[in-house]
Amino acid sequence: MKKIIIPLFILFSSCYCKEPIKSPKELSKPVIYVKVIYIQPLGDVNIEYLKIVKNSVESFYGFKCVIKDKVPLTTDLLAASRIRYDAGKILSKFNTNENLLILTEKDIACRKNQYPEWGILGLGYRPGTTCVVSTFRMKRNVSKLIIIDRLKKVAIHEIGHNLGLDHCENDIHCLMNDARGTIKQVDTEKIWLCSKCWNLIK
């Protein structure tokens, strides 16, 4: 029996749900397809945050975003401390063939080096279709404008991982830099990808 080998790039591209966008004035023109990212509220999430993520992702990547109905936070997603949620468990539970950005206002953590729970802003599969972003650590003693700026950057960053991008060391202002455990790096970055990162996802 012959084995059928499917190139990896075909498998990766087929993971994306596509929807046609039609303009009534341009029905005679070819249909344009764009990638769709679903935004999943996990627990109670401020509707303003959901809209900010939707608008920023659509503007930056050109993808269409659809906000889903919220799903509850459940005890199976708790980290060992039982006071915050395990980002790895969240990704595993909600992993899907759809492109999914999960947004929560609760604290999330992952295992890092000797730390069983390392508080984080977001986590995403690389490459993959699922990522999670938390606003919890974005809101400490700062203005609303700073929270919004951070939220935009982290959402775009985690989708970058889903698209296959690793952490960037090419330019300190590139959104794909590793936060290295501090929010200061996020504040240093621009809502911008360096040419090296852009070329990798074109």
GROMACS .gro file of C-alpha atoms in nm:
model
  202
    1MET     CA    1   0.000   0.000   0.000
    2LYS     CA    2   0.137   0.337  -0.097
    3LYS     CA    3   0.175   0.603   0.169
    4ILE     CA    4   0.031   0.945   0.093
    5ILE     CA    5   0.249   1.231   0.215
    6ILE     CA    6   0.076   1.567   0.246
    7PRO     CA    7   0.308   1.871   0.260
    8LEU     CA    8   0.304   2.048   0.595
    9PHE     CA    9   0.218   2.386   0.445
   10ILE     CA   10  -0.107   2.244   0.310
   11LEU     CA   11  -0.203   2.109   0.649
   12PHE     CA   12  -0.126   2.442   0.815
   13SER     CA   13  -0.320   2.651   0.567
   14SER     CA   14  -0.623   2.423   0.587
   15CYS     CA   15  -0.658   2.491   0.959
   16TYR     CA   16  -0.800   2.834   0.890
   17CYS     CA   17  -1.172   2.888   0.853
   18LYS     CA   18  -1.250   3.114   0.561
   19GLU     CA   19  -1.552   3.331   0.495
   20PRO     CA   20  -1.635   3.535   0.184
   21ILE     CA   21  -1.677   3.910   0.211
   22LYS     CA   22  -1.915   4.048  -0.050
   23SER     CA   23  -1.990   4.409  -0.123
   24PRO     CA   24  -2.333   4.471  -0.282
   25LYS     CA   25  -2.167   4.707  -0.529
   26GLU     CA   26  -1.906   4.452  -0.630
   27LEU     CA   27  -2.101   4.128  -0.677
   28SER     CA   28  -1.952   4.085  -1.020
   29LYS     CA   29  -1.598   4.086  -0.884
   30PRO     CA   30  -1.418   3.772  -0.753
   31VAL     CA   31  -1.498   3.676  -0.393
   32ILE     CA   32  -1.229   3.775  -0.143
   33TYR     CA   33  -1.152   3.533   0.138
   34VAL     CA   34  -1.000   3.625   0.472
   35LYS     CA   35  -0.895   3.429   0.779
   36VAL     CA   36  -1.143   3.435   1.064
   37ILE     CA   37  -1.041   3.454   1.431
   38TYR     CA   38  -1.301   3.380   1.695
   39ILE     CA   39  -1.272   3.569   2.023
   40GLN     CA   40  -1.390   3.358   2.316
   41PRO     CA   41  -1.470   3.532   2.648
   42LEU     CA   42  -1.376   3.302   2.936
   43GLY     CA   43  -1.576   3.407   3.241
   44ASP     CA   44  -1.703   3.763   3.271
   45VAL     CA   45  -1.512   3.992   3.033
   46ASN     CA   46  -1.573   4.364   2.981
   47ILE     CA   47  -1.739   4.408   2.642
   48GLU     CA   48  -1.507   4.702   2.574
   49TYR     CA   49  -1.204   4.473   2.602
   50LEU     CA   50  -1.362   4.229   2.357
   51LYS     CA   51  -1.426   4.507   2.106
   52ILE     CA   52  -1.072   4.643   2.147
   53VAL     CA   53  -0.922   4.301   2.071
   54LYS     CA   54  -1.155   4.255   1.774
   55ASN     CA   55  -1.075   4.594   1.622
   56SER     CA   56  -0.700   4.576   1.682
   57VAL     CA   57  -0.661   4.226   1.533
   58GLU     CA   58  -0.873   4.315   1.231
   59SER     CA   59  -0.676   4.636   1.176
   60PHE     CA   60  -0.332   4.482   1.225
   61TYR     CA   61  -0.359   4.146   1.048
   62GLY     CA   62  -0.656   4.208   0.823
   63PHE     CA   63  -0.837   3.903   0.964
   64LYS     CA   64  -1.207   3.903   1.036
   65CYS     CA   65  -1.292   3.861   1.408
   66VAL     CA   66  -1.611   3.719   1.552
   67ILE     CA   67  -1.694   3.748   1.923
   68LYS     CA   68  -1.848   3.434   2.070
   69ASP     CA   69  -2.078   3.396   2.369
   70LYS     CA   70  -1.890   3.364   2.697
   71VAL     CA   71  -1.812   3.027   2.850
   72PRO     CA   72  -1.773   2.976   3.227
   73LEU     CA   73  -1.447   2.939   3.416
   74THR     CA   74  -1.449   2.592   3.567
   75THR     CA   75  -1.249   2.434   3.849
   76ASP     CA   76  -1.072   2.193   3.612
   77LEU     CA   77  -0.882   2.493   3.474
   78LEU     CA   78  -0.739   2.601   3.811
   79ALA     CA   79  -0.364   2.592   3.867
   80ALA     CA   80  -0.214   2.402   4.160
   81SER     CA   81  -0.247   2.702   4.393
   82ARG     CA   82  -0.624   2.707   4.324
   83ILE     CA   83  -0.614   3.088   4.315
   84ARG     CA   84  -0.541   3.139   3.945
   85TYR     CA   85  -0.587   2.950   3.622
   86ASP     CA   86  -0.349   2.727   3.429
   87ALA     CA   87  -0.297   2.869   3.079
   88GLY     CA   88  -0.185   2.531   2.947
   89LYS     CA   89  -0.506   2.368   3.066
   90ILE     CA   90  -0.708   2.645   2.902
   91LEU     CA   91  -0.533   2.594   2.567
   92SER     CA   92  -0.575   2.218   2.587
   93LYS     CA   93  -0.945   2.231   2.675
   94PHE     CA   94  -1.043   2.481   2.408
   95ASN     CA   95  -0.801   2.378   2.133
   96THR     CA   96  -0.989   2.359   1.806
   97ASN     CA   97  -0.946   2.374   1.430
   98GLU     CA   98  -1.098   2.721   1.445
   99ASN     CA   99  -0.865   3.014   1.509
  100LEU     CA  100  -0.950   3.099   1.869
  101LEU     CA  101  -0.830   3.381   2.092
  102ILE     CA  102  -0.953   3.323   2.447
  103LEU     CA  103  -0.985   3.637   2.659
  104THR     CA  104  -1.020   3.637   3.039
  105GLU     CA  105  -0.991   3.891   3.318
  106LYS     CA  106  -0.867   3.630   3.564
  107ASP     CA  107  -0.502   3.569   3.649
  108ILE     CA  108  -0.333   3.297   3.444
  109ALA     CA  109  -0.005   3.114   3.490
  110CYS     CA  110   0.216   2.850   3.334
  111ARG     CA  111   0.513   2.640   3.442
  112LYS     CA  112   0.849   2.807   3.379
  113ASN     CA  113   1.189   2.670   3.479
  114GLN     CA  114   1.178   2.601   3.855
  115TYR     CA  115   0.848   2.784   3.900
  116PRO     CA  116   0.537   2.563   3.897
  117GLU     CA  117   0.326   2.876   3.848
  118TRP     CA  118   0.461   3.174   3.660
  119GLY     CA  119   0.209   3.458   3.614
  120ILE     CA  120   0.173   3.556   3.250
  121LEU     CA  121  -0.018   3.792   3.019
  122GLY     CA  122  -0.082   3.536   2.748
  123LEU     CA  123   0.012   3.203   2.595
  124GLY     CA  124  -0.032   3.061   2.247
  125TYR     CA  125   0.052   2.749   2.049
  126ARG     CA  126   0.333   2.795   1.794
  127PRO     CA  127   0.219   2.725   1.533
  128GLY     CA  128  -0.144   2.650   1.608
  129THR     CA  129  -0.494   2.788   1.623
  130THR     CA  130  -0.546   2.868   1.991
  131CYS     CA  131  -0.415   3.133   2.232
  132VAL     CA  132  -0.522   3.286   2.562
  133VAL     CA  133  -0.482   3.644   2.688
  134SER     CA  134  -0.547   3.774   3.040
  135THR     CA  135  -0.604   4.138   3.134
  136PHE     CA  136  -0.535   4.070   3.503
  137ARG     CA  137  -0.168   4.180   3.506
  138MET     CA  138  -0.225   4.470   3.268
  139LYS     CA  139  -0.432   4.678   3.511
  140ARG     CA  140  -0.212   4.743   3.813
  141ASN     CA  141  -0.197   5.114   3.898
  142VAL     CA  142  -0.210   5.242   3.540
  143SER     CA  143  -0.448   5.447   3.327
  144LYS     CA  144  -0.714   5.302   3.103
  145LEU     CA  145  -0.517   5.410   2.797
  146ILE     CA  146  -0.217   5.203   2.906
  147ILE     CA  147  -0.439   4.899   2.972
  148ILE     CA  148  -0.584   4.928   2.623
  149ASP     CA  149  -0.239   4.963   2.466
  150ARG     CA  150  -0.113   4.655   2.649
  151LEU     CA  151  -0.419   4.452   2.556
  152LYS     CA  152  -0.377   4.529   2.187
  153LYS     CA  153  -0.009   4.434   2.194
  154VAL     CA  154  -0.051   4.106   2.382
  155ALA     CA  155  -0.341   3.992   2.162
  156ILE     CA  156  -0.143   4.061   1.843
  157HIS     CA  157   0.165   3.894   1.998
  158GLU     CA  158  -0.015   3.569   2.084
  159ILE     CA  159  -0.175   3.546   1.740
  160GLY     CA  160   0.177   3.592   1.603
  161HIS     CA  161   0.276   3.272   1.784
  162ASN     CA  162  -0.023   3.092   1.632
  163LEU     CA  163   0.102   3.204   1.291
  164GLY     CA  164   0.438   3.044   1.366
  165LEU     CA  165   0.643   3.335   1.497
  166ASP     CA  166   0.892   3.274   1.778
  167HIS     CA  167   1.007   3.547   2.018
  168CYS     CA  168   1.198   3.818   1.834
  169GLU     CA  169   1.548   3.935   1.919
  170ASN     CA  170   1.587   4.145   1.605
  171ASP     CA  171   1.439   4.471   1.733
  172ILE     CA  172   1.348   4.575   2.088
  173HIS     CA  173   1.035   4.752   1.959
  174CYS     CA  174   0.897   4.449   1.773
  175LEU     CA  175   0.576   4.310   1.924
  176MET     CA  176   0.718   3.957   1.921
  177ASN     CA  177   0.976   4.030   2.191
  178ASP     CA  178   0.962   3.809   2.501
  179ALA     CA  179   0.822   4.005   2.798
  180ARG     CA  180   1.075   3.820   3.021
  181GLY     CA  181   0.850   3.840   3.323
  182THR     CA  182   0.799   4.217   3.316
  183ILE     CA  183   0.528   4.440   3.177
  184LYS     CA  184   0.793   4.706   3.104
  185GLN     CA  185   0.898   4.524   2.787
  186VAL     CA  186   0.540   4.531   2.659
  187ASP     CA  187   0.528   4.906   2.721
  188THR     CA  188   0.854   4.949   2.528
  189GLU     CA  189   0.720   4.776   2.219
  190LYS     CA  190   0.526   4.938   1.938
  191ILE     CA  191   0.215   4.799   1.769
  192TRP     CA  192   0.449   4.690   1.493
  193LEU     CA  193   0.639   4.386   1.365
  194CYS     CA  194   0.995   4.413   1.241
  195SER     CA  195   1.059   4.326   0.877
  196LYS     CA  196   1.206   3.988   0.972
  197CYS     CA  197   0.887   3.881   1.152
  198TRP     CA  198   0.657   4.020   0.881
  199ASN     CA  199   0.848   3.831   0.613
  200LEU     CA  200   0.808   3.504   0.804
  201ILE     CA  201   0.427   3.523   0.801
  202LYS     CA  202   0.370   3.673   0.457
   0.00000   0.00000   0.00000
